[in-house]
Short mmCIF file of C-alpha atoms in Angstrom, two decimals:
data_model
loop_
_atom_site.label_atom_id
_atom_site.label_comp_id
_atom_site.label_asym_id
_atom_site.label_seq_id
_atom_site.Cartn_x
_atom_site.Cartn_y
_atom_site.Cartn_z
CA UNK A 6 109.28 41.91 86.25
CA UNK A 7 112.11 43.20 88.33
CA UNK A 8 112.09 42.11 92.11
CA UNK A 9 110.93 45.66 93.16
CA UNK A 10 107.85 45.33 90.74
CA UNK A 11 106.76 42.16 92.30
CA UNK A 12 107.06 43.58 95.58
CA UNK A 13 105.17 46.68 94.99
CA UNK A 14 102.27 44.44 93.19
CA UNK A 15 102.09 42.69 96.10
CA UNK A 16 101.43 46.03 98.22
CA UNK A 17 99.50 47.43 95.81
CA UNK A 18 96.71 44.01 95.86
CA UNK A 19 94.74 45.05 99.17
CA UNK A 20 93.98 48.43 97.23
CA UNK A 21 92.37 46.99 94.31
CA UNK A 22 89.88 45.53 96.87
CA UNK A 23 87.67 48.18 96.45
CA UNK A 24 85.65 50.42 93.82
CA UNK A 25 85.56 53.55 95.80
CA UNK A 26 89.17 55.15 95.96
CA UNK A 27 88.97 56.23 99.53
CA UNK A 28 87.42 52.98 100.96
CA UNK A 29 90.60 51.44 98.84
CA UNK A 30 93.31 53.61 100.26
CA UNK A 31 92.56 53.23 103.70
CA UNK A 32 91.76 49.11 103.32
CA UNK A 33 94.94 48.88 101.63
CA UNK A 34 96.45 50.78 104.21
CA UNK A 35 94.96 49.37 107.54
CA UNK A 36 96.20 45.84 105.94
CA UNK A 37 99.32 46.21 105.42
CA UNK A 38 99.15 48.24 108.74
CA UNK A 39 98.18 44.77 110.12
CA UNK A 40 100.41 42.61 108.18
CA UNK A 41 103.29 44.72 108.64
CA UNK A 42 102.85 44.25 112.45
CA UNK A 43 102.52 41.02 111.94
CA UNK A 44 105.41 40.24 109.98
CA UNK A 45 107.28 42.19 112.48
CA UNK A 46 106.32 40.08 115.62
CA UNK A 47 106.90 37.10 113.61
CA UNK A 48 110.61 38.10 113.12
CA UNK A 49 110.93 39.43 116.82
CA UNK A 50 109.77 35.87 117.73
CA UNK A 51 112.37 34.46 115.49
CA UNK A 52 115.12 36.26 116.53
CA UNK A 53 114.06 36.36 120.16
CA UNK A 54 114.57 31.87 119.67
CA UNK A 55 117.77 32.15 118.46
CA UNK A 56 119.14 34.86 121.31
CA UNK A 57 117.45 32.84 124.13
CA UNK A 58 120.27 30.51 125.28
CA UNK A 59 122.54 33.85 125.16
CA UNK A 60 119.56 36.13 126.56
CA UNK A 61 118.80 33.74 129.64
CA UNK A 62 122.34 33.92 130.38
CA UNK A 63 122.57 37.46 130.04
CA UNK A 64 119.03 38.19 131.53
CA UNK A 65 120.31 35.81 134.39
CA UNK A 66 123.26 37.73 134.99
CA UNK A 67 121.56 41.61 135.45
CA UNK A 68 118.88 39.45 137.72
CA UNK A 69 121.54 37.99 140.01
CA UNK A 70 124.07 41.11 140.04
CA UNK A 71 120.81 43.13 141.16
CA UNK A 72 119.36 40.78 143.72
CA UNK A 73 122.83 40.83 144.99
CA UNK A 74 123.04 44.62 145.48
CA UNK A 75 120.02 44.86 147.04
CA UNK A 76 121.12 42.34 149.71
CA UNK A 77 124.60 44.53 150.25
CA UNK A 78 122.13 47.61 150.51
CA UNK A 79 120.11 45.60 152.90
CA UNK A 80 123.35 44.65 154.67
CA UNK A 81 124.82 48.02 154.81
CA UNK A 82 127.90 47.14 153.21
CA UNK A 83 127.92 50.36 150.62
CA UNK A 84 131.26 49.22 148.76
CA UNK A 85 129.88 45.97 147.87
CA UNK A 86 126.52 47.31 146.83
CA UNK A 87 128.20 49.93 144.66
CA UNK A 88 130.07 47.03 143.16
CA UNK A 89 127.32 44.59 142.41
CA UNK A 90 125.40 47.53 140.78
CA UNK A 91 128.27 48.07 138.63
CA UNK A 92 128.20 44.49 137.51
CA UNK A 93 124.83 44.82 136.99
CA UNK A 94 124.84 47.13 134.90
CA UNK A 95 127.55 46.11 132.49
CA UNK A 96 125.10 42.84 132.15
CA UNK A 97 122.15 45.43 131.36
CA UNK A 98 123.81 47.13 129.21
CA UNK A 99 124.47 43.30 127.21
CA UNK A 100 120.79 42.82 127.83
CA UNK A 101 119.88 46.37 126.11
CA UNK A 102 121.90 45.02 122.41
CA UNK A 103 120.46 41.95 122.57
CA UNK A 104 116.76 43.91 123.50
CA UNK A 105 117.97 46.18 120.49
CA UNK A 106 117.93 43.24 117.95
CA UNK A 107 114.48 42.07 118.75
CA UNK A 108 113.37 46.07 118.60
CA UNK A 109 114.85 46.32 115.28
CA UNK A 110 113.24 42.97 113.90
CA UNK A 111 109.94 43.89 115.33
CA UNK A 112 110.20 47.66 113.56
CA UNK A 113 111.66 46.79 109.84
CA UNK A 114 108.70 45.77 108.47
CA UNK A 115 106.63 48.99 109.08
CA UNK A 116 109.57 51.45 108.28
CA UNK A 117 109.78 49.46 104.89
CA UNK A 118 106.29 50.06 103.97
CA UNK A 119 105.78 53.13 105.31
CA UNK A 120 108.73 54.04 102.91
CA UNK A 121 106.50 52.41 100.11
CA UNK A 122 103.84 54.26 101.22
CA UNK A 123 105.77 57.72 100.87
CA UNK A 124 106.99 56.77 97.29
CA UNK A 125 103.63 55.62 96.19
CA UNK A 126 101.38 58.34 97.93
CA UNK A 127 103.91 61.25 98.87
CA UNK A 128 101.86 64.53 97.98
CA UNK A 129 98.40 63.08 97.45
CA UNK A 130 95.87 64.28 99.97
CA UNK A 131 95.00 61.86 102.30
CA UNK A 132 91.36 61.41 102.01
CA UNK A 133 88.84 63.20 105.01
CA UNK A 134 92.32 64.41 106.72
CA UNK A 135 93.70 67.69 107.20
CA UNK A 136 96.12 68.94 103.91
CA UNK A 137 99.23 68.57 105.78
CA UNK A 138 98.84 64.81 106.22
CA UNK A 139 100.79 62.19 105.30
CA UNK A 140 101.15 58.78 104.77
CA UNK A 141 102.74 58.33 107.95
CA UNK A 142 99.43 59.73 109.81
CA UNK A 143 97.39 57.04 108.44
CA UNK A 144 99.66 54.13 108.54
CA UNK A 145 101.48 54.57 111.88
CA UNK A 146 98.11 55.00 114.43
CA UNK A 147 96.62 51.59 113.04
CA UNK A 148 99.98 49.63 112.78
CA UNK A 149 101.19 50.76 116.30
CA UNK A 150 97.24 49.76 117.41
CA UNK A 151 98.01 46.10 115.36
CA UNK A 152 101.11 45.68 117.01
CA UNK A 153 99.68 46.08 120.79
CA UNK A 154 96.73 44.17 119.24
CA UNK A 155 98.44 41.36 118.50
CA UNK A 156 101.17 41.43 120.66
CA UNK A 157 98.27 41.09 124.11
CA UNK A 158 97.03 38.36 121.67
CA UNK A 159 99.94 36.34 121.88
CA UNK A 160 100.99 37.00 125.07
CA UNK A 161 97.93 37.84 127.54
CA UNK A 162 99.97 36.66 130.45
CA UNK A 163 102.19 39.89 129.98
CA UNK A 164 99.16 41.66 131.62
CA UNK A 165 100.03 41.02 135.01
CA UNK A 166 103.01 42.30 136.73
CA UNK A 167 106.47 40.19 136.34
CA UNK A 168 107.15 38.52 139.33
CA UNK A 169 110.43 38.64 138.77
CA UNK A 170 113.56 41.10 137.76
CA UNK A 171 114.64 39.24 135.36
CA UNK A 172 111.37 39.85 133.41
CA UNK A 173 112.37 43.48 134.31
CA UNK A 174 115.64 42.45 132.28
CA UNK A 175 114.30 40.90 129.17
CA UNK A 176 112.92 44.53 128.33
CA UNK A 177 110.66 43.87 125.20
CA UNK A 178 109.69 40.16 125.68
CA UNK A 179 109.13 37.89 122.35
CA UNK B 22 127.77 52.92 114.35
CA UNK B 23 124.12 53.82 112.85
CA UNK B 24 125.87 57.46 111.56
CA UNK B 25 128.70 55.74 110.01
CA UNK B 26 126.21 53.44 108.38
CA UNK B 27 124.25 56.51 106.74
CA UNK B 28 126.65 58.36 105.93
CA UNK B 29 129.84 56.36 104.44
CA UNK B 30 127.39 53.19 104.05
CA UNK B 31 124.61 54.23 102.23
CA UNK B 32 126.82 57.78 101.17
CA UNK B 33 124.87 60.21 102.50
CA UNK B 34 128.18 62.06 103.63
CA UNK B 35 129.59 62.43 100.27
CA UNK B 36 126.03 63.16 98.70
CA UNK B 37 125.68 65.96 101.29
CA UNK B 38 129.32 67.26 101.00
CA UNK B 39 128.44 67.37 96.97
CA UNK B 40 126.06 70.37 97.56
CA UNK B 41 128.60 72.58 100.01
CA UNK B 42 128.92 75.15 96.97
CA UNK B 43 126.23 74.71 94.69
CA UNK B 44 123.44 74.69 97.55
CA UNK B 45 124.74 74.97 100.90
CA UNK B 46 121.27 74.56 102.48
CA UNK B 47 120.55 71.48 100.94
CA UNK B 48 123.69 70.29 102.80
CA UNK B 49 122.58 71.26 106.01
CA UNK B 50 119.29 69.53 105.39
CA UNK B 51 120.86 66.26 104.66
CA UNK B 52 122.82 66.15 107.59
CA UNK B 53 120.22 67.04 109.70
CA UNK B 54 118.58 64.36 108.14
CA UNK B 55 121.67 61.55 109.32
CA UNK B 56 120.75 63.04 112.56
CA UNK B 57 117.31 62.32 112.71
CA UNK B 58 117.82 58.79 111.07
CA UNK B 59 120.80 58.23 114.03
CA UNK B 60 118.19 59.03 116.77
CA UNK B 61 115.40 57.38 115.21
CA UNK B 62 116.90 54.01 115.30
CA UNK B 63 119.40 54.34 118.03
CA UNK B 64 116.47 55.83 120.39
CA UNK B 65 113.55 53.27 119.58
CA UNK B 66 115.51 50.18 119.84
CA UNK B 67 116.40 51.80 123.23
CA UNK B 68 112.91 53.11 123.85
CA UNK B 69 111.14 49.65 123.84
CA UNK B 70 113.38 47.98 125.66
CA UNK B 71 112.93 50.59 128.28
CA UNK B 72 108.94 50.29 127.92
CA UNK B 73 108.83 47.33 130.54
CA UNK B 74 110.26 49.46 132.87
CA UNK B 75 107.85 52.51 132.65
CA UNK B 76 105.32 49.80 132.80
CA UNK B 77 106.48 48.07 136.03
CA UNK B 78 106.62 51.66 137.80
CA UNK B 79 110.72 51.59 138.23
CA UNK B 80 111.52 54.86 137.87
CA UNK B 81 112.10 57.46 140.63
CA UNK B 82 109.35 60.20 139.81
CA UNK B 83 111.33 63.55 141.33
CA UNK B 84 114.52 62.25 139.63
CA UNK B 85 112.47 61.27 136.37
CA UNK B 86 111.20 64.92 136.38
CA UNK B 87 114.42 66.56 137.11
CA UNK B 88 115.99 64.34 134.37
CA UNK B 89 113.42 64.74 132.02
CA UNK B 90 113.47 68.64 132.18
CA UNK B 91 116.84 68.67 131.60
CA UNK B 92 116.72 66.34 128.67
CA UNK B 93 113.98 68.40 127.44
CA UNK B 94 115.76 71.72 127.16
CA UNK B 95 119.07 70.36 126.15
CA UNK B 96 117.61 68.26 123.09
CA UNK B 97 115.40 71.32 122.06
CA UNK B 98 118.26 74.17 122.29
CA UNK B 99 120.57 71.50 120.59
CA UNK B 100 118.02 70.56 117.88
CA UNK B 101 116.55 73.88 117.97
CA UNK B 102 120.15 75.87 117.34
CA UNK B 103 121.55 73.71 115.00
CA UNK B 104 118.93 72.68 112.72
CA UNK B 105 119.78 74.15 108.96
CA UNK B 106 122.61 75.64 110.36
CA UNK B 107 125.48 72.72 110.56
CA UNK B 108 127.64 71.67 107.71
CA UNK B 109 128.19 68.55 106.80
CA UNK B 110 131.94 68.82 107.32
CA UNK B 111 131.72 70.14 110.92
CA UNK B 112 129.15 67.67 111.74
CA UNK B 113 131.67 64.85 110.76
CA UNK B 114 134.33 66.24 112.45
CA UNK B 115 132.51 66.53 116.15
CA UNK B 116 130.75 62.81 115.55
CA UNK B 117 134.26 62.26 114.71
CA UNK B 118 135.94 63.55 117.75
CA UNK B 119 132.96 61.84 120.03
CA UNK B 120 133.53 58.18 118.20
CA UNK B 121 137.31 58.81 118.84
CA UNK B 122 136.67 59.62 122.20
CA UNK B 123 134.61 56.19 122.88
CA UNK B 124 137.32 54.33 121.80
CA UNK B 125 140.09 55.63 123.67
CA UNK B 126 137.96 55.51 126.39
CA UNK B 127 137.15 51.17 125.47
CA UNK B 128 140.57 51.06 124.91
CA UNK B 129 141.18 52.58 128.64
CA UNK B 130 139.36 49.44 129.70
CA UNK B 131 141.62 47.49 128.07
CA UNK B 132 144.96 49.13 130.16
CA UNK B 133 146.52 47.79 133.10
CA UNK B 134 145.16 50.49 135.41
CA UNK B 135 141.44 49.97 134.27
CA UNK B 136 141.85 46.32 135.00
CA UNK B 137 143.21 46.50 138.23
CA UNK B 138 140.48 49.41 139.46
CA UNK B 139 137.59 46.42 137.72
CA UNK B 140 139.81 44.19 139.80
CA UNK B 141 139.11 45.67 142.52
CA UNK B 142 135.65 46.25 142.31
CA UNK B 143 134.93 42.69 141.48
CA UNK B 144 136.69 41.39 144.81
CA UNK B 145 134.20 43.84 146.81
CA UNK B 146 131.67 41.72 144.32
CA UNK B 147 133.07 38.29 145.13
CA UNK B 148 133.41 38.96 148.47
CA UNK B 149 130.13 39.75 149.23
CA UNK B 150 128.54 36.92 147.00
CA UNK B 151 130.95 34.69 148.76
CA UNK B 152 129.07 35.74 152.22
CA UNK B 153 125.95 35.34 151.10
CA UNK B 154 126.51 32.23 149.61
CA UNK B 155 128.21 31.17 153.08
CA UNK B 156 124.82 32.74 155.07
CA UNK B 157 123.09 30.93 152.89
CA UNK B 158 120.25 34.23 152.64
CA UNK B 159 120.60 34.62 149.35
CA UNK B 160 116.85 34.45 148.49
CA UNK B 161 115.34 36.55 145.65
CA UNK B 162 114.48 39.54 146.50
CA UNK B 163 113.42 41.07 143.24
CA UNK B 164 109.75 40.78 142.55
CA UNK B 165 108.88 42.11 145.98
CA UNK B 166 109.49 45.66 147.94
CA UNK B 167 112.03 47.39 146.00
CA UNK B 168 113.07 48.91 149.35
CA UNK B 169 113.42 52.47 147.84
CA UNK B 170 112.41 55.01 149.92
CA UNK B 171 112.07 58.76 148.97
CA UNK B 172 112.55 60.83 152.05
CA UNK B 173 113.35 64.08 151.33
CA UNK B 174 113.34 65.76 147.97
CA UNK B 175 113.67 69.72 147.94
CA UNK B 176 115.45 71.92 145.03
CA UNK B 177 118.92 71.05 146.35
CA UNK B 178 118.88 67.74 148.30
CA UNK B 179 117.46 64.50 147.60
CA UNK B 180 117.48 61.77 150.37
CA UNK B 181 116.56 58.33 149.88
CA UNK B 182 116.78 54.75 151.42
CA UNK B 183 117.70 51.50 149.43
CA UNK B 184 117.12 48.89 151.67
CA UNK B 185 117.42 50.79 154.80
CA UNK B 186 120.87 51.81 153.59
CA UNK B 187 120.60 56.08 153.28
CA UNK B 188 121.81 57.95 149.83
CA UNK B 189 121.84 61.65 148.69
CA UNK B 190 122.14 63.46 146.02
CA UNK B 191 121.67 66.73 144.65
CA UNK B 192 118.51 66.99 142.14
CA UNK B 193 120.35 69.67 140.10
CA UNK B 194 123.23 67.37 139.10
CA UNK B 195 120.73 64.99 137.06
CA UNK B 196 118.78 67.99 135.44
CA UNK B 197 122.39 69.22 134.15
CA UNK B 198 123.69 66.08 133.98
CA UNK B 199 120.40 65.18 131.61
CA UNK B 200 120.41 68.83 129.86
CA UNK B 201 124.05 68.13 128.61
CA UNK B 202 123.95 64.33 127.68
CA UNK B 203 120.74 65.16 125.51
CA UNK B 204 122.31 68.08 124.12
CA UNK B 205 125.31 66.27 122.82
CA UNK B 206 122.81 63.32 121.96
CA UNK B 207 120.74 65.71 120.02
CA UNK B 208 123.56 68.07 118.60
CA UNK B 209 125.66 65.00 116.92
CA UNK B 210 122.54 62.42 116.57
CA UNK B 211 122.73 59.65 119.09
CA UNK B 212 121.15 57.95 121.33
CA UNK B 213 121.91 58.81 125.38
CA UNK B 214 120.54 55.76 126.85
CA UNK B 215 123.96 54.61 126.99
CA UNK B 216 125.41 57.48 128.82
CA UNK B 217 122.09 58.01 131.45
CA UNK B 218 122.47 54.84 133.11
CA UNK B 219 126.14 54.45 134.01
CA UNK B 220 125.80 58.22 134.78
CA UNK B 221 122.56 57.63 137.22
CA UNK B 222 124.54 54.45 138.99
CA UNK B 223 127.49 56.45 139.22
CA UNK B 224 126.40 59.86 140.90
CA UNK B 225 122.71 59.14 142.00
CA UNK B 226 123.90 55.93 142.86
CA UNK B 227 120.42 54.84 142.19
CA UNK B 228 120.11 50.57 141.96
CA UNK B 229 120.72 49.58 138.13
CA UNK B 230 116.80 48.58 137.45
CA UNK B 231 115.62 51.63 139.11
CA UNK B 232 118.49 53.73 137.13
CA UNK B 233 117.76 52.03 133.83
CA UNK B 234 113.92 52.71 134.55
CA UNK B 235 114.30 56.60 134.90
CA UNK B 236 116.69 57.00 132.10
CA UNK B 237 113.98 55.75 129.83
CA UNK B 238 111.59 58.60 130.46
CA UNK B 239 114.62 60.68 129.82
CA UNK B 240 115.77 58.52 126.35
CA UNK B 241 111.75 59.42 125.23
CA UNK B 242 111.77 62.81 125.87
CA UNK B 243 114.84 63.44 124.21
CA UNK B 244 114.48 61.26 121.24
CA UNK B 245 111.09 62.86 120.86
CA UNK B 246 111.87 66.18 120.71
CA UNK B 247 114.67 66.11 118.97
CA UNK B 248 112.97 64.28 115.74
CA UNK B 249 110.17 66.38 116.23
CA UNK B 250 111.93 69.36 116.53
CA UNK B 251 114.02 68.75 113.44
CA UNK B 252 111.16 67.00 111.29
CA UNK B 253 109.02 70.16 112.18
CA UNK B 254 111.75 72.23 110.74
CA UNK B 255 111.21 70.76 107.27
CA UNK B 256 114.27 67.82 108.12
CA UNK B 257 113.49 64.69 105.66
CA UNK B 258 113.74 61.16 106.65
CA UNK B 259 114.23 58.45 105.04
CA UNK B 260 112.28 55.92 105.98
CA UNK B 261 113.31 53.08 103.35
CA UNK B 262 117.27 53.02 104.46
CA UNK B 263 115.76 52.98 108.19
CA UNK B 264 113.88 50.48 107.16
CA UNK B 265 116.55 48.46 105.71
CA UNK B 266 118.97 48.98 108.79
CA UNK B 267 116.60 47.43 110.71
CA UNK B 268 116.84 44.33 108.30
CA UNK B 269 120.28 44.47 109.16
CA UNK B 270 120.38 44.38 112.93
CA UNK B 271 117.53 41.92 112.85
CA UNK B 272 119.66 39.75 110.87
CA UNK B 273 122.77 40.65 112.94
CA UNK B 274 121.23 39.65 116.20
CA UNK B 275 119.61 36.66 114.46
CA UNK B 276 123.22 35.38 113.58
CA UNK B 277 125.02 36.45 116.17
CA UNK B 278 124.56 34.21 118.52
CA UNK B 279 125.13 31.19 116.49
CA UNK B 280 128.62 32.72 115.63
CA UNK B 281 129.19 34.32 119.25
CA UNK B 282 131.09 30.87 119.67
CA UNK B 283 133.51 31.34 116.84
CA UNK B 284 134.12 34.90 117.91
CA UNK B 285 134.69 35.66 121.85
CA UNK B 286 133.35 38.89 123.15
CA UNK B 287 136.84 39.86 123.92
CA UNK B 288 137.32 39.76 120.37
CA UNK B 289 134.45 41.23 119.22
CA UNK B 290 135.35 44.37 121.63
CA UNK B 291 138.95 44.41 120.30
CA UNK B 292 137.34 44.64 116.89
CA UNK B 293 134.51 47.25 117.93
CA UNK B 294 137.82 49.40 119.18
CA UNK B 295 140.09 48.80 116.61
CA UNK B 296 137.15 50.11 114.05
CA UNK B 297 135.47 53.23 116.92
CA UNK B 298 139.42 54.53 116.61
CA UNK B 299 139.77 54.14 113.13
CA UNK B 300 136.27 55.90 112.44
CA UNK B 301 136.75 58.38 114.75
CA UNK B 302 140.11 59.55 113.62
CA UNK B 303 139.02 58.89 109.85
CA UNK B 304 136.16 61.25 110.68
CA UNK B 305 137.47 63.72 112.43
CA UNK B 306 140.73 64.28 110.09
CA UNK B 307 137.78 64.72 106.99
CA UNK B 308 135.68 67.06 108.94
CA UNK B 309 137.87 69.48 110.47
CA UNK B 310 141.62 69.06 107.93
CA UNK B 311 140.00 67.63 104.62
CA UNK B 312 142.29 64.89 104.67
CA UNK B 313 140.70 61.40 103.77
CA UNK B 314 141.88 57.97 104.89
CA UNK B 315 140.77 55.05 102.68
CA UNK B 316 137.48 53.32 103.68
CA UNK B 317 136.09 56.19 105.94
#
């Protein structure tokens, strides 16, 4: 069994669950909706521990160039607030790759499968939809659902507003 | 770097360049397609990292508007008009010319007079944090009133206060300023996140959060209808090399920092010009003269 076989067994499992074909394809669907999302947040959390020395540095860095330009706005001194927002953005735009990394880990695991999905299912109707649907119309509403889901889940804290900008700076926290 | 990566990584320039006389169309289809793949993954890396800010209410509703519009039209007509229609050769020749152009202008940085104008800008900096530091008021003021006030905003002017401290600017400039950048983002398939912000801080003069907040609305829309404007124009994408490119910058950012000590930023940037010139050129001599330099 080549290592693409034993992958797409494994994918293939949740739709074996059950008899009827329909209630199959969207179980097997829906879960590895789920798991995908899961996966994802899992690697967002891992590479969101190995950025944070570099991230709180970074993060600090956008915080303090921006508190600092709103004190020369505050102050009136326009050359120094033009400067300091300057700074702060050359930190943001640090802030933004490192944001980038923990998008992209967050994301690969649902592009992957939906890319399964299209190879397995690409020109079967989906089952109760319109003709022109696709795999993509019944994997991505559930998966982006499972990743809010799960991210309020872990982090039910997020719900309030940050008190702080550097929150604000962290973008898409882990 | 996500265009170089689909098409002299994974080959989807020579593949597409392989149908220019047996079926032209199918050409034009595949390179639509690197676009679409460029904007997917340069735009939602930069669209959920922008999602706090939406969230948190930093963005500067008449200048999100104007932006937005702008970004609107330009990534439409740019989608829109070139969809089917561009060649693969062409198309590597302007992403060519526009990587070429980032690197001269990194490698600007780099000069003598660059360094002197950051110089001097980061005095103005150190001054100031020096006084603070010496009035000892440096509390945090983030968190609390954003002191941005909107207090005029007609179809020519608009007048606001940061922090008491008045600013102007003319709405038009961002809608044109946001028509063109998503144009160009949608024409050779990148994202424009990273030319919005400097380009709100530097004319709107808008504070960096509040700039990076209203840039994201105009990143969405862009991104948005560009891939759906292409995708609804019969434009594949290929979801399993996305897919896989996201493996890679996962893994890249997992890394990074534990080698970030073995190789400085300054390095890094040296590097990141050395290879944005050598690209750029290497692109833009295949695309527009047909001659190829080894590796590109």
């Amino acid at each position: 069994m080549t290592p693409f076989e034993t992958v797409d067994a494994l994918l293939l499992a949740p739709y074996r669950l059950f008899e009827s074909p329909e209630a199959a394809f969207y179980f097997g669907t829906f879960f590895l909706a789920a798991a995908s999302a899961a996966l994802g947040l899992g690697c967002k959390a891992l590479v969101a521990l190995s950025q944070r020395s570099k991230r709180l540095r970074v993060d600090g860095e956008t915080a303090h160039r921006a508190d600092l330009s709103a004190q020369a706005a505050q102050a009136g001194d326009r050359v120094a607030y033009m400067a300091q927002n300057h700074l702060a953005q050359e930190a943001y735009g640090d802030s933004m790759a490192l944001a980038a990394g923990r998008g992209a880990a967050l994301l690969w695991p649902g592009m992957l499968t939906l890319a399964w999905l299209y190879w397995r299912f690409e020109g079967v109707d989906m089952p109760y939809l319109w003709h022109w649907a696709g795999p993509s119309t019944v994997f991505l509403p559930p998966h982006i659902a499972a990743l809010w889901g799960f991210s309020r889940l872990l982090h039910p804290k997020k719900n309030a507003p940050p008190a702080k900008a550097e929150d604000a700076a962290q973008g898409s926290t882990p | 770097m996500a265009g170089v990566g689909h098409m002299s990584v994974f080959g989807f320039g020579a593949y597409a360049g392989a149908f220019k006389k047996s079926a032209p169309e199918l050409g034009k289809i595949i390179t639509d397609s690197i676009k679409a793949s460029n904007q997917f993954l340069v735009g939602t890396s930069a669209a959920i990292s922008s999602f706090n800010y939406l969230k948190m209410g930093r963005l500067v509703l008449p200048l999100a508007i104007s932006l937005g519009i702008g970004s609107l039209i330009g990534a439409y007509l740019a989608a829109a008009l070139s969809a089917g229609k561009l060649d693969f050769k062409s198309y590597q020749g302007y992403f060519g010319l526009f990587v070429l152009f980032l690197g001269c202008y990194l490698f600007y940085q780099t000069t003598e007079g660059a360094k002197s104008k950051q110089k001097t800008a980061k005095a103005a900096a150190k001054a100031f944090e020096d006084s603070v530091k010496k009035q000892k008021c440096g509390e945090d003021m983030t968190g609390c009133d954003i002191g941005l006030k909107i207090q005029k905003f007609t179809v020519s002017t608009c007048e606001f206060t940061f922090y008491g401290v008045p600013f102007k600017f003319n709405p038009l400039i961002p809608f044109i300023g946001g028509m063109v950048i998503s144009a160009i983002a949608a024409f050779l398939g990148v994202g424009g996140g990273f030319l919005l912000v400097p380009f709100l801080t530097s004319v709107t003069q808008l504070p960096m959060y509040l700039a990076a907040g209203t840039s994201a609305l105009a990143v969405l829309v862009s991104m948005v209808t560009s891939i759906i404007t292409l995708i609804s124009k019969g434009t594949p994408i290929e979801w399993g090399f996305i897919g896989i490119e996201l493996v890679g910058i996962a893994v890249g950012s997992f890394v990074g920092p534990m080698t970030s000590k073995y190789l400085s930023d300054s390095l890094m940037k040296r590097i990141f010009i050395i290879l944005s010139l050598y690209i750029g050129v290497g692109y833009t001599l295949a695309g527009f003269v047909g001659f190829k330099i080894p590796g590109v």
